[in-house]
Short mmCIF file of C-alpha atoms in Angstrom, two decimals:
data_model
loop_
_atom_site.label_atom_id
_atom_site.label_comp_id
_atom_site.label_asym_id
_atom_site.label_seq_id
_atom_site.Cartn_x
_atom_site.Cartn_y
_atom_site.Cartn_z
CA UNK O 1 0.00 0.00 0.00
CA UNK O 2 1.05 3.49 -0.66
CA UNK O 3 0.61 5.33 1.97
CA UNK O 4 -1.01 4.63 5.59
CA UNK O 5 -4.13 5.50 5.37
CA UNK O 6 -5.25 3.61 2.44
CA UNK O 7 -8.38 4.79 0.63
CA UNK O 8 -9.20 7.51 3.07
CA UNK O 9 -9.04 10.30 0.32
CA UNK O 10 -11.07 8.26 -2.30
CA UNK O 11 -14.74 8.20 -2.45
CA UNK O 12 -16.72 5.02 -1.05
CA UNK O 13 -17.92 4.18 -4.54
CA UNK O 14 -14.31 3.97 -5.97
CA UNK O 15 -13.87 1.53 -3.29
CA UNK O 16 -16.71 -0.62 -3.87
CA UNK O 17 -15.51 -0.71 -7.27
CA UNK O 18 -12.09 -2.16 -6.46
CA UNK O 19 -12.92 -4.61 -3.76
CA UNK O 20 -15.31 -6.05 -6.62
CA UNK O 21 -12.68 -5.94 -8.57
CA UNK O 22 -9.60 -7.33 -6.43
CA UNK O 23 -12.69 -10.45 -5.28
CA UNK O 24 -11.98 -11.61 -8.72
CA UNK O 25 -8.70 -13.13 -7.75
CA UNK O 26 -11.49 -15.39 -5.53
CA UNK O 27 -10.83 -19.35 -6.36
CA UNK O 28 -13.80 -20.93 -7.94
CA UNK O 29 -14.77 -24.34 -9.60
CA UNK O 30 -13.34 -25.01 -12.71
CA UNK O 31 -12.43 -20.97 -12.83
CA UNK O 32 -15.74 -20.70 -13.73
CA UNK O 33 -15.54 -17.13 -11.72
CA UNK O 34 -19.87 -16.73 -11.56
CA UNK O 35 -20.55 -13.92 -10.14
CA UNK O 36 -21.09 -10.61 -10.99
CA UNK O 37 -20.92 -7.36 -9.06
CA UNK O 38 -23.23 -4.36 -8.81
CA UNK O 39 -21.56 -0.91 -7.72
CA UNK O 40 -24.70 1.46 -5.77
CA UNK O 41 -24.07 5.37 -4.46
CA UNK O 42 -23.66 3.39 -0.89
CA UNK O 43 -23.70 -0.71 -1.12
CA UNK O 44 -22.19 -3.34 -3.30
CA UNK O 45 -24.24 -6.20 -4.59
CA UNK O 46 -23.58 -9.62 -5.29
CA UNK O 47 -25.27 -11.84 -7.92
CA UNK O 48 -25.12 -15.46 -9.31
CA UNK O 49 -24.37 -15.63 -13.35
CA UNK O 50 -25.95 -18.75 -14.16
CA UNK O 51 -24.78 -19.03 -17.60
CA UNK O 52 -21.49 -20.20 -15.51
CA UNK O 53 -23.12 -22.85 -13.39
CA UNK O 54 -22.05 -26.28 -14.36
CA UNK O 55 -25.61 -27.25 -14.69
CA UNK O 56 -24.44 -31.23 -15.33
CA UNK O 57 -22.04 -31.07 -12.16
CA UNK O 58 -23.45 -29.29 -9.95
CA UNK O 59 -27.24 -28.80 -10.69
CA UNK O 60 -27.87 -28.03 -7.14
CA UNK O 61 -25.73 -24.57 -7.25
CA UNK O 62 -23.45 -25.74 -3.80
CA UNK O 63 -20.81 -25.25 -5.85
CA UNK O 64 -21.72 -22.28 -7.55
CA UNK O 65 -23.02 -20.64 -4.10
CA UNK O 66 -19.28 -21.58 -2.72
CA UNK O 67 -17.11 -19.63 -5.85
CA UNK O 68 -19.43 -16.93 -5.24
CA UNK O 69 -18.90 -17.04 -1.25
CA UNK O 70 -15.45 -17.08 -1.69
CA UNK O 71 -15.47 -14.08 -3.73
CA UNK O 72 -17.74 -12.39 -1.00
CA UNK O 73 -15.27 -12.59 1.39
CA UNK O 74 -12.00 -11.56 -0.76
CA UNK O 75 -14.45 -8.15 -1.30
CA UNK O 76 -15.19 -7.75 2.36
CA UNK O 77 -11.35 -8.24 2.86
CA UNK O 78 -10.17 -5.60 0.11
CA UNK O 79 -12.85 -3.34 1.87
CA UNK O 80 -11.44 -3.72 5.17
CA UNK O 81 -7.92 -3.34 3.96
CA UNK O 82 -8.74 0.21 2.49
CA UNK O 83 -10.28 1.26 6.31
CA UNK O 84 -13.93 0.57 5.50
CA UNK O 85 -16.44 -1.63 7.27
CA UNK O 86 -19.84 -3.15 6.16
CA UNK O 87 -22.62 -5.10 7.10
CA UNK O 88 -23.04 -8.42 5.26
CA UNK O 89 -26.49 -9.36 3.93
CA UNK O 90 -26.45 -12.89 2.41
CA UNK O 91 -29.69 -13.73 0.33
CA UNK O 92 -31.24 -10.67 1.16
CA UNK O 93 -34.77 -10.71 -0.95
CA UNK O 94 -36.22 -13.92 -1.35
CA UNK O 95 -38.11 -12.77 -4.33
CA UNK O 96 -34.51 -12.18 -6.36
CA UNK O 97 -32.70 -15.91 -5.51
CA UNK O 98 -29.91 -14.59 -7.81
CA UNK O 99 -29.01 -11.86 -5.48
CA UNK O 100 -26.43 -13.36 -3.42
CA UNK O 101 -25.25 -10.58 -1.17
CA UNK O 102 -25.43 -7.04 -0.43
CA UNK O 103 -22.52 -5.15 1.61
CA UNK O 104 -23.95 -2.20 3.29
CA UNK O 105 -24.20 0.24 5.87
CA UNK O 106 -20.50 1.12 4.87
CA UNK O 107 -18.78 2.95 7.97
CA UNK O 108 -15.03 4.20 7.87
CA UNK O 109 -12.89 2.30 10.48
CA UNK O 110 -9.06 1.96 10.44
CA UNK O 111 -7.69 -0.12 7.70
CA UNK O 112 -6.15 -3.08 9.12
CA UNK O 113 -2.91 -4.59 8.28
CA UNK O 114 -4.00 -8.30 8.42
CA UNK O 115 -6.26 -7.33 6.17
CA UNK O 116 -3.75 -5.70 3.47
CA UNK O 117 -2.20 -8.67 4.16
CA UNK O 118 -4.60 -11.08 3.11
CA UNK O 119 -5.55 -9.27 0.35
CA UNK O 120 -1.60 -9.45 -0.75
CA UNK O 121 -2.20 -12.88 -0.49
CA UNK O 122 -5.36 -13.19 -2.54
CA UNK O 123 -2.91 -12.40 -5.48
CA UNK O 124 -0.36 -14.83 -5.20
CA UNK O 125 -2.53 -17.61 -4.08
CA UNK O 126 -3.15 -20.21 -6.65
CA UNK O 127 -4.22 -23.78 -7.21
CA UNK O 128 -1.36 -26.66 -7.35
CA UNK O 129 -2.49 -29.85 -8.12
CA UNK O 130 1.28 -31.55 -8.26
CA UNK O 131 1.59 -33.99 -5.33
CA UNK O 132 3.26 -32.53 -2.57
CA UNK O 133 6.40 -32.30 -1.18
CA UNK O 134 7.83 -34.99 2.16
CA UNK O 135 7.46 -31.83 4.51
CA UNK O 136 4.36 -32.38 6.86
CA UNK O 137 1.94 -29.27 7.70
CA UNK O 138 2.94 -27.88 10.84
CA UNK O 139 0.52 -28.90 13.85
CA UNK O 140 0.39 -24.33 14.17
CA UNK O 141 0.05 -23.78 10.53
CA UNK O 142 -2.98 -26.71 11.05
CA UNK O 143 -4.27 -25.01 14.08
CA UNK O 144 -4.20 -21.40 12.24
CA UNK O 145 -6.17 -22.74 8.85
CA UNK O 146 -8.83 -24.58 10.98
CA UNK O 147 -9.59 -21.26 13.22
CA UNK O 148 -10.08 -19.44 9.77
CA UNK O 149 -12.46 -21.29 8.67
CA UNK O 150 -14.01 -21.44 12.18
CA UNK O 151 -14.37 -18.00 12.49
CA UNK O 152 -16.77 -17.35 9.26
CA UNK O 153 -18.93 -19.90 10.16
CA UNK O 154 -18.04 -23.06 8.72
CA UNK O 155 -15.81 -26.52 10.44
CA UNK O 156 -12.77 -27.89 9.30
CA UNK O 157 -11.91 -31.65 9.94
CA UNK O 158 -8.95 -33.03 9.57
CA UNK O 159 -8.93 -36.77 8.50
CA UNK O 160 -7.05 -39.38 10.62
CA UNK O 161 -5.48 -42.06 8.61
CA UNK O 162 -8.33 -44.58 8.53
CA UNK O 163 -10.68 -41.74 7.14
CA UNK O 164 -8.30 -41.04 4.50
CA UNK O 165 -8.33 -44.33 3.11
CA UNK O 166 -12.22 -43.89 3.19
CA UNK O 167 -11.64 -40.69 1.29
CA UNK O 168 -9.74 -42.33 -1.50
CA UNK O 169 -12.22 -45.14 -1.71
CA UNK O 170 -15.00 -42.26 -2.63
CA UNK O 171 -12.59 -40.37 -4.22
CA UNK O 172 -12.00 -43.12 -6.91
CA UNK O 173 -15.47 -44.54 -7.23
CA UNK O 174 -16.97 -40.82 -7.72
CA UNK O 175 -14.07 -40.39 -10.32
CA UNK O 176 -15.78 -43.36 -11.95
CA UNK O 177 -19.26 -42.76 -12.05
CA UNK O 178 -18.04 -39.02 -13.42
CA UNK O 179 -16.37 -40.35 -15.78
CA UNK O 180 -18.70 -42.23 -17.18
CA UNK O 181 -21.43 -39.54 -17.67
CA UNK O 182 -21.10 -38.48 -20.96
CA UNK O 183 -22.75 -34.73 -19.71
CA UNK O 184 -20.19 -34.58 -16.83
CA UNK O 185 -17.42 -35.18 -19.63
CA UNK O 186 -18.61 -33.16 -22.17
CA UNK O 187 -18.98 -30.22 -19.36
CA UNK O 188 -15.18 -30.41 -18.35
CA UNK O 189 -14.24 -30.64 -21.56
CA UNK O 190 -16.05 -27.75 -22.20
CA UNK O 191 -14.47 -25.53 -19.08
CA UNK O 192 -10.73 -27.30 -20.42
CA UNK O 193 -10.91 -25.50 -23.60
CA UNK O 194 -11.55 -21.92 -22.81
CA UNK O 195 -8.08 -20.77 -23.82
CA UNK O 196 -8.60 -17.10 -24.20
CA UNK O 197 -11.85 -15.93 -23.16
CA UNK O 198 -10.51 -15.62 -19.25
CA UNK O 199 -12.24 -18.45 -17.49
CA UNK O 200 -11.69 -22.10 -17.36
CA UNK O 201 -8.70 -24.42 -16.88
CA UNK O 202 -5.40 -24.29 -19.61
CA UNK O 203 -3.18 -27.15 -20.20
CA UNK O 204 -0.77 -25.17 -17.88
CA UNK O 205 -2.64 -25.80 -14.80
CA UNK O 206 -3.68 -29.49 -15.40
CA UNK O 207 -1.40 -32.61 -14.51
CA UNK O 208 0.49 -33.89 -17.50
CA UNK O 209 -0.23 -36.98 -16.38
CA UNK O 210 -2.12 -38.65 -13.28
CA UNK O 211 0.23 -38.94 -10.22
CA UNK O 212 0.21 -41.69 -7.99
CA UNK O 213 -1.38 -40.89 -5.02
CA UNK O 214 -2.95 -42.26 -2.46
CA UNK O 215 -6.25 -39.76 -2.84
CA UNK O 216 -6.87 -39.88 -6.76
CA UNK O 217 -7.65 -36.18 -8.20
CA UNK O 218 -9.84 -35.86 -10.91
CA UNK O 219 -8.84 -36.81 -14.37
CA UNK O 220 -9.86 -33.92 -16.11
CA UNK O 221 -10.20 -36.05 -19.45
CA UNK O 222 -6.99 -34.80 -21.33
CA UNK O 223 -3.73 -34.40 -20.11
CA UNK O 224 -2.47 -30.62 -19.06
CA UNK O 225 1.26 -29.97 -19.48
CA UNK O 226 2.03 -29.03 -15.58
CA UNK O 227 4.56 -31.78 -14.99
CA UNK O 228 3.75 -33.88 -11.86
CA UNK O 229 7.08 -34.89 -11.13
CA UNK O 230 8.20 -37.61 -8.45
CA UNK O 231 6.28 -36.48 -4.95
CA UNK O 232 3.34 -38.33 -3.80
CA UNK O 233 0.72 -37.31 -1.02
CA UNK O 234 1.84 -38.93 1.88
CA UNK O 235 2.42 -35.83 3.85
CA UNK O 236 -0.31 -34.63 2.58
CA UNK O 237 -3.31 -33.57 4.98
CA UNK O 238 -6.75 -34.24 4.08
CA UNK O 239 -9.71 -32.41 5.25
CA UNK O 240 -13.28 -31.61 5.09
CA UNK O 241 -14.93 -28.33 5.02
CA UNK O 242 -18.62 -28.65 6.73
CA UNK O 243 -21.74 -27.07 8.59
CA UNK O 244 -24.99 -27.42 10.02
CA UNK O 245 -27.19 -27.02 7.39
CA UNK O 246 -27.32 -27.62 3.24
CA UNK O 247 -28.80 -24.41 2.23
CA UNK O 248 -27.55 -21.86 -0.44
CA UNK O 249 -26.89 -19.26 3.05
CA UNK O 250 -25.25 -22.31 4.81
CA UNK O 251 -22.71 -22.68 0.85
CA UNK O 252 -22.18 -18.90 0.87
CA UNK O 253 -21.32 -18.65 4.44
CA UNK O 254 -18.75 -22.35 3.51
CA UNK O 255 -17.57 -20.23 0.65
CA UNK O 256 -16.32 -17.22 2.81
CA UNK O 257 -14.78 -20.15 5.02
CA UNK O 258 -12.84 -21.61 1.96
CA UNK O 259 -11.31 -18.48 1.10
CA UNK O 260 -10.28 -17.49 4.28
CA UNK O 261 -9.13 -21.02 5.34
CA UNK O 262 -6.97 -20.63 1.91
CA UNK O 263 -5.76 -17.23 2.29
CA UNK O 264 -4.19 -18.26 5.64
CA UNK O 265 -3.00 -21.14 4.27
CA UNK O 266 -1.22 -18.70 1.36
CA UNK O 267 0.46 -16.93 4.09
CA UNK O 268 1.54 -19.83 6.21
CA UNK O 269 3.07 -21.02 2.52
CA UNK O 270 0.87 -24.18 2.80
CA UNK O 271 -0.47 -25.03 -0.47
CA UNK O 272 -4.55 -25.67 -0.48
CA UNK O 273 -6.16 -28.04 -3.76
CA UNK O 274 -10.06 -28.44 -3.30
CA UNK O 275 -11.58 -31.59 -4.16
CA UNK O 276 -15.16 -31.23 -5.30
CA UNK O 277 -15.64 -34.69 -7.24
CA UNK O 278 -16.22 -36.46 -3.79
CA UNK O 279 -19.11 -34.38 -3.06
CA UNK O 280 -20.61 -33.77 -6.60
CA UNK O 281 -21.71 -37.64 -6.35
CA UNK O 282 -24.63 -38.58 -4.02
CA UNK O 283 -23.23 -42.00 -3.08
CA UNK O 284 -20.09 -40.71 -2.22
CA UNK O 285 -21.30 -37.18 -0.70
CA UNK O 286 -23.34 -39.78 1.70
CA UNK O 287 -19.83 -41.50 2.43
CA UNK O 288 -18.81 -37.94 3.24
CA UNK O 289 -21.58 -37.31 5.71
CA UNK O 290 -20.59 -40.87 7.60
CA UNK O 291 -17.04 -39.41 8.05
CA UNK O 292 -18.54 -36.82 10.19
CA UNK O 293 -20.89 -39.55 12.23
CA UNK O 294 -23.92 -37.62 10.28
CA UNK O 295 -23.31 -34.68 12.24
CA UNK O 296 -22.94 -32.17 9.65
CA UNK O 297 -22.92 -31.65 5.94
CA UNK O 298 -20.21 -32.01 3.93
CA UNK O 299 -19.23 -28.45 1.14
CA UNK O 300 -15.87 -29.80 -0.23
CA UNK O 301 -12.57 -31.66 0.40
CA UNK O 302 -9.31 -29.91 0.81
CA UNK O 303 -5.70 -31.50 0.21
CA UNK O 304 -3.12 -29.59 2.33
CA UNK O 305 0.50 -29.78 1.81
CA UNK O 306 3.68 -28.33 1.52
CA UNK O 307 4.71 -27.57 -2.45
CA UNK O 308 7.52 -29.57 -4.10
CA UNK O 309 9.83 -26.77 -3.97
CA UNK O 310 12.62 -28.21 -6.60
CA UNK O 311 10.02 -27.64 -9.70
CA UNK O 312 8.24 -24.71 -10.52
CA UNK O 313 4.46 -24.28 -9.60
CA UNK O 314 1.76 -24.35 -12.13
CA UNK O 315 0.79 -20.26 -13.54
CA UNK O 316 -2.28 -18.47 -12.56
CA UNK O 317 -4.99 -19.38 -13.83
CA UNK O 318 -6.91 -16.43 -16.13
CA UNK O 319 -9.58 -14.21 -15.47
CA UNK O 320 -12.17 -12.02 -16.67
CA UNK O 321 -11.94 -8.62 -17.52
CA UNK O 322 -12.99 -6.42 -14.48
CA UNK O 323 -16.10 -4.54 -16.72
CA UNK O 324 -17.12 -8.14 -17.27
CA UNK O 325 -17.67 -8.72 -13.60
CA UNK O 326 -18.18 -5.27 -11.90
CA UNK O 327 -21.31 -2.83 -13.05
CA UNK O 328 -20.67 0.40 -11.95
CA UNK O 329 -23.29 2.12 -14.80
CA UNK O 330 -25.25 3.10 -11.41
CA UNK O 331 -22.81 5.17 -9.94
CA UNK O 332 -21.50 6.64 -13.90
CA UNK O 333 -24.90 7.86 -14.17
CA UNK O 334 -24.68 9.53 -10.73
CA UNK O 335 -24.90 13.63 -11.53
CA UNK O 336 -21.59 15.16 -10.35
#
């Protein structure tokens, strides 16, 4: 940041504008990135684009409430970080479903510096899928990413060895059923052959081949050209993200949690790879839900781990051109 007082001589709606912006750096599945931003005089809204939903692999929209959650909080975040503070309403008119969120009541506070920190983070924080390097998580770093996650809501559960081989068993028989759904295939191929228009996976970002690990990841149905090289997962920490409830409020609210849990992760240089397949699948969703003795509901599972730091990471992946994402025609047309 420039100066120490970020933002203070800039007017609110120039920074609505940019935390809409800077939430675009917000992880989502498949980089689908589907939401879409409104700019008002005083609040900043928050709507679903459901020409992005992957309507074969995820007809439900838990997914698609979750990318749009995350992005939620990296905008709170980049608000906070520029000394302002709002009130968050999630789903706030049941008569518009689409309208995920509305930040409001917009106050000035002092910026804070874990904030700007975060939000520092939000831009170097990517998805690798390599396996992981021998170095464990530390039992802190674990204890930090769980209270994250924790504190917007949402529990983390880390798996104990015998519920990891559980997860690999639903891990590989969701892979199968996926993969032989000819809409589910013809869907990721779809979101793997975007090159150009700013959303969706390149070669660069997927496996060159499938590594051998103990958890399968998906097989995105072509090879990328990010070499996996020789690690495995074995220090690898799985865990699952899950709540109370399986309502669009209760996949928001898990959505926030993911990209906090991640953003502290990013800090604490642990590297975070969601796995969605296990919960896209009813059977194995169920299997999920046994893991945490019925107790809660499952939103995702997350592979934790330490990057191989001998070979170079996979690139971003792209994204959208801001005026694709943020409207700000209601503030343009504001007289001056």
């Amino acid at each position: 940041m420039s100066h120490e007082t970020p933002g203070q001589d800039r007017p609110l709606t120039t920074a609505l504008a940019e935390a809409a912006a800077t939430a675009g750096y917000a992880p989502s599945v498949h980089n689908t990135q589907p939401w879409r931003w409104r700019v008002l005089p005083d609040a900043l809204e928050l709507r679903v684009v459901r020409d992005r939903q992957l309507t074969a692999t995820d007809p439900e929209g838990r997914l698609l409430a979750l990318s749009c959650g995350a992005a939620l909080h990296h905008a709170r975040l980049a608000l906070t970080a520029e000394g302002w503070t709002a009130v968050v309403e999630r789903l706030p008119d049941p008569a518009q479903p689409d309208l995920l969120a509305r930040l409001t009541g917009l106050a000035r506070a002092a910026a804070e510096p874990e904030a700007m920190r975060m939000v520092q983070c939000m831009q170097v924080r990517h998805t690798d899928r390599r396996p992981v390097s021998d170095e464990p998580v530390s039992t802190s770093a674990l204890g930090e990413i769980t209270r994250a996650a924790t504190d917007e809501g949402a529990q983390l559960q880390i798996l104990d060895s015998d519920q990891v081989m559980e997860l690999a068993a639903a891990a590989g028989h969701a892979g199968a059923v996926e993969a032989d759904d000819p809409q589910l295939r013809e869907e990721l191929l779809y979101w793997t052959s975007r090159a150009g228009t700013g959303t969706g996976l390149p070669p660069e970002v997927l496996p060159a081949q499938q590594a051998q690990t103990t958890v399968p990841g998906r097989d995105f149905g072509r090879a990328g050209t990010l070499p996996v090289g020789p690690g495995h997962d074995k220090a690898a920490v799985y865990a699952l993200l899950y709540g109370d409830e399986d309502e669009p409020d209760s996949w928001l609210r898990a959505g926030e949690a993911l990209s906090a849990l991640w953003l502290t992760a990013t800090r604490l240089g642990v590297s975070v790879v969601p796995l969605s397949g296990v919960v896209e699948v009813a059977g194995t969703r169920q299997t999920l839900r046994q893991l945490l003795s019925g107790l809660g509901h499952p939103y995702i599972v997350l592979r934790l781990g330490i990057a191989d730091p001998a070979h170079a990471g996979p690139p971003h992946t792209p994204r959208l051109p801001v005026e694709q994402v943020v409207d700000t025609s209601a503030v343009r047309e504001q007289p001056s």
